[in-house]
mmCIF file of C-alpha atoms in Angstrom:
data_model
loop_
_atom_site.group_PDB
_atom_site.id
_atom_site.type_symbol
_atom_site.label_atom_id
_atom_site.label_comp_id
_atom_site.label_asym_id
_atom_site.label_seq_id
_atom_site.Cartn_x
_atom_site.Cartn_y
_atom_site.Cartn_z
ATOM 1 C CA TYR A 1056 10.206 -78.604 1.920
ATOM 2 C CA PRO A 1057 7.308 -81.052 1.298
ATOM 3 C CA THR A 1058 9.611 -83.777 -0.039
ATOM 4 C CA VAL A 1059 11.440 -83.787 3.252
ATOM 5 C CA TYR A 1060 8.523 -84.150 5.629
ATOM 6 C CA TYR A 1061 6.003 -86.148 3.640
ATOM 7 C CA ARG A 1062 6.383 -89.643 2.284
ATOM 8 C CA THR A 1063 6.356 -89.924 -1.485
ATOM 9 C CA ALA A 1064 7.755 -93.399 -2.148
ATOM 10 C CA HIS A 1065 4.578 -95.337 -1.282
ATOM 11 C CA ILE A 1066 1.562 -95.380 -3.534
ATOM 12 C CA GLU A 1067 -0.917 -95.678 -0.660
ATOM 13 C CA PRO A 1068 0.447 -93.861 2.379
ATOM 14 C CA THR A 1069 -1.087 -94.740 5.703
ATOM 15 C CA GLN A 1070 -0.486 -91.257 7.117
ATOM 16 C CA SER A 1071 -2.946 -88.515 6.051
ATOM 17 C CA LEU A 1072 -1.444 -85.358 4.654
ATOM 18 C CA ASP A 1073 -4.254 -83.193 6.058
ATOM 19 C CA VAL A 1074 -3.193 -83.445 9.712
ATOM 20 C CA SER A 1075 -0.117 -82.333 11.590
ATOM 21 C CA ILE A 1076 2.536 -84.886 12.570
ATOM 22 C CA PRO A 1077 3.328 -84.331 16.207
ATOM 23 C CA GLN A 1078 6.196 -86.865 16.284
ATOM 24 C CA PRO A 1079 7.753 -87.058 12.839
ATOM 25 C CA PHE A 1080 10.634 -89.268 14.045
ATOM 26 C CA SER A 1081 8.491 -91.882 15.844
ATOM 27 C CA SER A 1082 9.065 -95.539 14.874
ATOM 28 C CA THR A 1083 5.413 -95.771 13.847
ATOM 29 C CA ASN A 1084 5.726 -93.033 11.271
ATOM 30 C CA ASP A 1085 6.672 -93.769 7.744
ATOM 31 C CA LEU A 1086 9.030 -90.818 7.750
ATOM 32 C CA ASN A 1087 11.714 -93.166 9.008
ATOM 33 C CA ASN A 1088 11.515 -95.052 5.707
ATOM 34 C CA ILE A 1089 12.395 -91.993 3.638
ATOM 35 C CA ASP A 1090 15.633 -92.269 1.802
ATOM 36 C CA SER A 1091 18.380 -90.808 3.905
ATOM 37 C CA ALA A 1092 19.849 -89.227 0.801
ATOM 38 C CA LYS A 1093 16.825 -86.929 0.696
ATOM 39 C CA MET A 1094 17.126 -85.861 4.300
ATOM 40 C CA PRO A 1095 19.054 -82.636 4.815
ATOM 41 C CA SER A 1096 21.701 -82.519 7.465
ATOM 42 C CA ILE A 1097 20.145 -81.040 10.608
ATOM 43 C CA CYS A 1098 22.067 -79.761 13.585
ATOM 44 C CA LEU A 1099 21.077 -81.099 16.940
ATOM 45 C CA SER A 1100 20.288 -77.581 18.114
ATOM 46 C CA GLY A 1101 17.626 -77.256 15.377
ATOM 47 C CA ARG A 1102 15.832 -80.536 16.042
ATOM 48 C CA PRO A 1103 13.142 -79.030 18.340
ATOM 49 C CA ALA A 1104 11.984 -76.853 15.421
ATOM 50 C CA LEU A 1105 11.049 -79.974 13.473
ATOM 51 C CA TYR A 1106 8.300 -80.804 15.956
ATOM 52 C CA VAL A 1107 6.282 -77.689 14.918
ATOM 53 C CA ARG A 1108 4.706 -78.327 11.525
ATOM 54 C CA TYR A 1109 1.645 -76.882 9.698
ATOM 55 C CA THR A 1110 -0.849 -78.471 7.352
ATOM 56 C CA PRO A 1111 -1.922 -77.116 3.950
ATOM 57 C CA LYS A 1112 -5.097 -75.941 5.652
ATOM 58 C CA ASP A 1113 -3.023 -73.867 8.060
ATOM 59 C CA TRP A 1114 -1.116 -72.411 5.130
ATOM 60 C CA HIS A 1115 -4.359 -71.752 3.242
ATOM 61 C CA ASP A 1116 -5.908 -70.029 6.266
ATOM 62 C CA ALA A 1117 -2.798 -67.894 6.691
ATOM 63 C CA GLN A 1118 -2.855 -66.932 3.025
ATOM 64 C CA THR A 1119 -6.554 -66.140 3.253
ATOM 65 C CA THR A 1120 -5.847 -63.913 6.245
ATOM 66 C CA ASN A 1121 -3.065 -62.213 4.312
ATOM 67 C CA TYR A 1122 -5.367 -61.699 1.339
ATOM 68 C CA LEU A 1123 -8.075 -60.229 3.540
ATOM 69 C CA THR A 1124 -5.542 -57.951 5.203
ATOM 70 C CA SER A 1125 -4.217 -56.901 1.806
ATOM 71 C CA ASP A 1126 -7.769 -56.225 0.633
ATOM 72 C CA LYS A 1127 -8.406 -54.076 3.698
ATOM 73 C CA ILE A 1128 -5.158 -52.181 3.134
ATOM 74 C CA LEU A 1129 -6.008 -51.733 -0.546
ATOM 75 C CA ALA A 1130 -9.526 -50.548 0.307
ATOM 76 C CA GLU A 1131 -8.123 -48.093 2.849
ATOM 77 C CA SER A 1132 -5.590 -46.894 0.292
ATOM 78 C CA GLU A 1133 -8.347 -46.380 -2.256
ATOM 79 C CA ARG A 1134 -10.388 -44.486 0.323
ATOM 80 C CA LEU A 1135 -7.424 -42.266 1.163
ATOM 81 C CA ARG A 1136 -6.774 -41.749 -2.533
ATOM 82 C CA SER A 1137 -10.419 -40.798 -3.117
ATOM 83 C CA ASP A 1138 -10.320 -38.439 -0.136
ATOM 84 C CA ALA A 1139 -7.121 -36.867 -1.458
ATOM 85 C CA ILE A 1140 -8.626 -36.410 -4.933
ATOM 86 C CA ARG A 1141 -11.823 -34.943 -3.459
ATOM 87 C CA LEU A 1142 -9.804 -32.615 -1.242
ATOM 88 C CA ALA A 1143 -7.697 -31.549 -4.231
ATOM 89 C CA HIS A 1144 -10.850 -30.821 -6.240
ATOM 90 C CA THR A 1145 -12.302 -28.880 -3.314
ATOM 91 C CA LYS A 1146 -9.122 -26.831 -3.000
ATOM 92 C CA ASP A 1147 -9.086 -26.205 -6.744
ATOM 93 C CA GLU A 1148 -12.695 -25.015 -6.664
ATOM 94 C CA GLN A 1149 -11.953 -22.799 -3.673
ATOM 95 C CA ALA A 1150 -8.881 -21.400 -5.409
ATOM 96 C CA ILE A 1151 -10.923 -20.670 -8.544
ATOM 97 C CA LYS A 1152 -13.609 -18.989 -6.428
ATOM 98 C CA ASN A 1153 -11.037 -16.938 -4.526
ATOM 99 C CA ASN A 1154 -9.361 -15.970 -7.784
ATOM 100 C CA PHE A 1155 -12.707 -14.875 -9.204
ATOM 101 C CA GLU A 1156 -13.525 -12.825 -6.112
ATOM 102 C CA SER A 1157 -10.063 -11.275 -6.133
ATOM 103 C CA SER A 1158 -10.360 -10.431 -9.818
ATOM 104 C CA LYS A 1159 -13.788 -8.900 -9.199
ATOM 105 C CA CYS A 1160 -12.510 -6.791 -6.297
ATOM 106 C CA LEU A 1161 -9.475 -5.776 -8.324
ATOM 107 C CA ALA A 1162 -11.677 -4.731 -11.245
ATOM 108 C CA GLU A 1163 -13.854 -2.634 -8.911
ATOM 109 C CA SER A 1164 -10.760 -1.055 -7.381
ATOM 110 C CA ILE A 1165 -9.386 -0.217 -10.826
ATOM 111 C CA LYS A 1166 -12.766 1.270 -11.778
ATOM 112 C CA ASN A 1167 -12.815 3.417 -8.637
ATOM 113 C CA ILE A 1168 -9.240 4.514 -9.228
ATOM 114 C CA GLU A 1169 -10.077 5.514 -12.802
ATOM 115 C CA TYR A 1170 -13.130 7.445 -11.592
ATOM 116 C CA TRP A 1171 -11.219 9.397 -8.964
ATOM 117 C CA LYS A 1172 -8.362 9.928 -11.379
ATOM 118 C CA ASN A 1173 -10.764 11.555 -13.829
ATOM 119 C CA GLU A 1174 -12.288 13.633 -11.045
ATOM 120 C CA LEU A 1175 -8.834 14.752 -9.947
ATOM 121 C CA GLU A 1176 -7.942 15.705 -13.505
ATOM 122 C CA LYS A 1177 -11.165 17.733 -13.756
ATOM 123 C CA THR A 1178 -10.356 19.465 -10.473
ATOM 124 C CA GLU A 1179 -6.825 20.181 -11.646
ATOM 125 C CA ASP A 1180 -8.196 21.680 -14.857
ATOM 126 C CA LYS A 1181 -10.570 23.889 -12.869
ATOM 127 C CA MET A 1182 -7.772 24.958 -10.553
ATOM 128 C CA ALA A 1183 -5.533 25.700 -13.518
ATOM 129 C CA ARG A 1184 -8.247 27.858 -15.075
ATOM 130 C CA LYS A 1185 -8.804 29.656 -11.781
ATOM 131 C CA ILE A 1186 -5.085 30.253 -11.427
ATOM 132 C CA ASP A 1187 -4.997 31.622 -14.946
ATOM 133 C CA ASP A 1188 -7.935 33.884 -14.114
ATOM 134 C CA VAL A 1189 -6.213 35.088 -10.960
ATOM 135 C CA GLN A 1190 -3.016 35.752 -12.878
ATOM 136 C CA PHE A 1191 -4.958 37.635 -15.512
ATOM 137 C CA LYS A 1192 -6.806 39.729 -12.908
ATOM 138 C CA ARG A 1193 -3.574 40.410 -11.110
ATOM 139 C CA ARG A 1194 -1.935 41.682 -14.267
ATOM 140 C CA GLU A 1195 -4.967 43.866 -14.939
ATOM 141 C CA LEU A 1196 -4.871 45.305 -11.433
ATOM 142 C CA GLU A 1197 -1.169 45.997 -11.712
ATOM 143 C CA ARG A 1198 -1.760 47.686 -15.035
ATOM 144 C CA VAL A 1199 -4.569 49.868 -13.623
ATOM 145 C CA LEU A 1200 -2.501 50.661 -10.553
ATOM 146 C CA SER A 1201 0.349 51.721 -12.781
ATOM 147 C CA GLU A 1202 -1.897 53.813 -15.024
ATOM 148 C CA ILE A 1203 -3.448 55.850 -12.211
ATOM 149 C CA GLU A 1204 -0.024 56.899 -11.011
ATOM 150 C CA ASN A 1205 0.152 59.470 -13.799
ATOM 151 C CA PRO A 1206 -3.199 61.218 -13.014
ATOM 152 C CA LEU A 1207 -2.233 61.324 -9.334
ATOM 153 C CA ARG A 1208 1.111 62.843 -10.171
ATOM 154 C CA ILE A 1209 -0.525 65.475 -12.433
ATOM 155 C CA THR A 1210 -3.122 66.395 -9.796
ATOM 156 C CA GLN A 1211 -0.475 66.721 -7.114
ATOM 157 C CA GLU A 1212 1.653 68.886 -9.428
ATOM 158 C CA ASN A 1213 -1.345 71.184 -9.989
ATOM 159 C CA LEU A 1214 -1.787 71.595 -6.271
ATOM 160 C CA TYR A 1215 1.924 72.245 -5.931
ATOM 161 C CA GLU A 1216 1.822 74.908 -8.628
ATOM 162 C CA ARG A 1217 -1.171 76.595 -6.975
ATOM 163 C CA GLU A 1218 0.879 76.918 -3.823
ATOM 164 C CA LYS A 1219 3.283 79.152 -5.780
ATOM 165 C CA ARG A 1220 0.672 81.893 -6.087
ATOM 166 C CA GLN A 1221 1.252 85.046 -4.180
ATOM 167 C CA GLY A 1222 -0.869 87.628 -2.515
ATOM 168 C CA ILE A 1223 -4.570 87.684 -3.239
ATOM 169 C CA ASP A 1224 -4.167 84.913 -5.838
ATOM 170 C CA LEU A 1225 -3.376 82.459 -3.067
ATOM 171 C CA VAL A 1226 -7.052 81.677 -2.646
ATOM 172 C CA HIS A 1227 -8.681 78.453 -1.460
ATOM 173 C CA ASP A 1228 -11.271 78.102 -4.204
ATOM 174 C CA ASN A 1229 -13.449 75.290 -5.599
ATOM 175 C CA ALA A 1230 -10.785 74.267 -8.101
ATOM 176 C CA GLU A 1231 -8.347 73.610 -5.316
ATOM 177 C CA ARG A 1232 -10.940 71.703 -3.334
ATOM 178 C CA GLU A 1233 -11.705 69.520 -6.385
ATOM 179 C CA LEU A 1234 -8.018 68.841 -6.892
ATOM 180 C CA ILE A 1235 -7.678 67.767 -3.267
ATOM 181 C CA ARG A 1236 -10.719 65.503 -3.537
ATOM 182 C CA GLU A 1237 -9.292 64.020 -6.762
ATOM 183 C CA VAL A 1238 -6.030 63.208 -4.997
ATOM 184 C CA ASP A 1239 -7.975 61.552 -2.168
ATOM 185 C CA ARG A 1240 -10.049 59.502 -4.610
ATOM 186 C CA ILE A 1241 -6.990 58.342 -6.536
ATOM 187 C CA GLN A 1242 -5.127 57.399 -3.373
ATOM 188 C CA LEU A 1243 -8.197 55.516 -2.073
ATOM 189 C CA SER A 1244 -8.393 53.637 -5.370
ATOM 190 C CA GLN A 1245 -4.714 52.789 -5.073
ATOM 191 C CA ASP A 1246 -5.248 51.402 -1.576
ATOM 192 C CA ASN A 1247 -8.167 49.268 -2.752
ATOM 193 C CA LEU A 1248 -6.173 47.976 -5.711
ATOM 194 C CA ARG A 1249 -3.244 47.059 -3.476
ATOM 195 C CA LYS A 1250 -5.565 45.133 -1.123
ATOM 196 C CA MET A 1251 -7.019 43.262 -4.061
ATOM 197 C CA LEU A 1252 -3.514 42.393 -5.241
ATOM 198 C CA GLU A 1253 -2.685 41.056 -1.795
ATOM 199 C CA CYS A 1254 -5.800 38.853 -1.830
ATOM 200 C CA LEU A 1255 -4.943 37.544 -5.283
ATOM 201 C CA SER A 1256 -1.407 36.809 -4.156
ATOM 202 C CA ILE A 1257 -2.745 34.804 -1.205
ATOM 203 C CA GLN A 1258 -5.122 32.841 -3.466
ATOM 204 C CA ASN A 1259 -2.348 32.136 -5.931
ATOM 205 C CA ALA A 1260 0.120 30.990 -3.241
#
C-alpha cells in the first residue's frame, strides 16, 4: 500500500518517489517518522520482503509488458479466428461443390436408368408379341395336325378295304399305288408338323 511505504505527512519530502528505497527502515529515511498507527503489524519472518520494493516506473513497465502480451494474444486469437472462418468458408464451398457434383451424377444415373428401363420395356413388349406369335403358330400347327388325322385314317381304311378283295380283283393297280403314296405324304407331313411343334415348344420354354 502506498500510504505505508511513502511519506505523506510532509509537504516537501526529501526522498524522491521515483527511485527504490533500498533500506526503508534506515535512520536517515523519513519512513521512521510515519505515524505508527498507520503501520501494519508485520511478523519478523516477513521483514526481508520489505526490502524488495518497486517504483511506479517498474509498475508501468510491467503493465506495458502485460498490455503488449495481451495485444499479441488478441492478435493471435484474431488470426486464429480468421483462419477458422476462412477454413469454414472453404469447407462450405467444397461441400456445395461436392453436393452439386453428386446431384449431377445422380441425375445422369437416373437418366440412364430411365433409358434402360424404357429399352427393357420395349424388349419385353417384343418378347411378349413373339411369345403370342409362337403360341398362335403352335395352336395352328396342332389344329392342322389334328385335321390331317382324318384324311390319313380314310386313306388307310381304303387300303384296308382293298386288301379284302379276292381272286383276280386283288390287283396292285395305280389306285392302290396312289393311296400308298398319299399315306406316305400325310405321315411325312405329320412328322414335319411334330418337329415344328417341338421347336416352338423349345422357343416358348
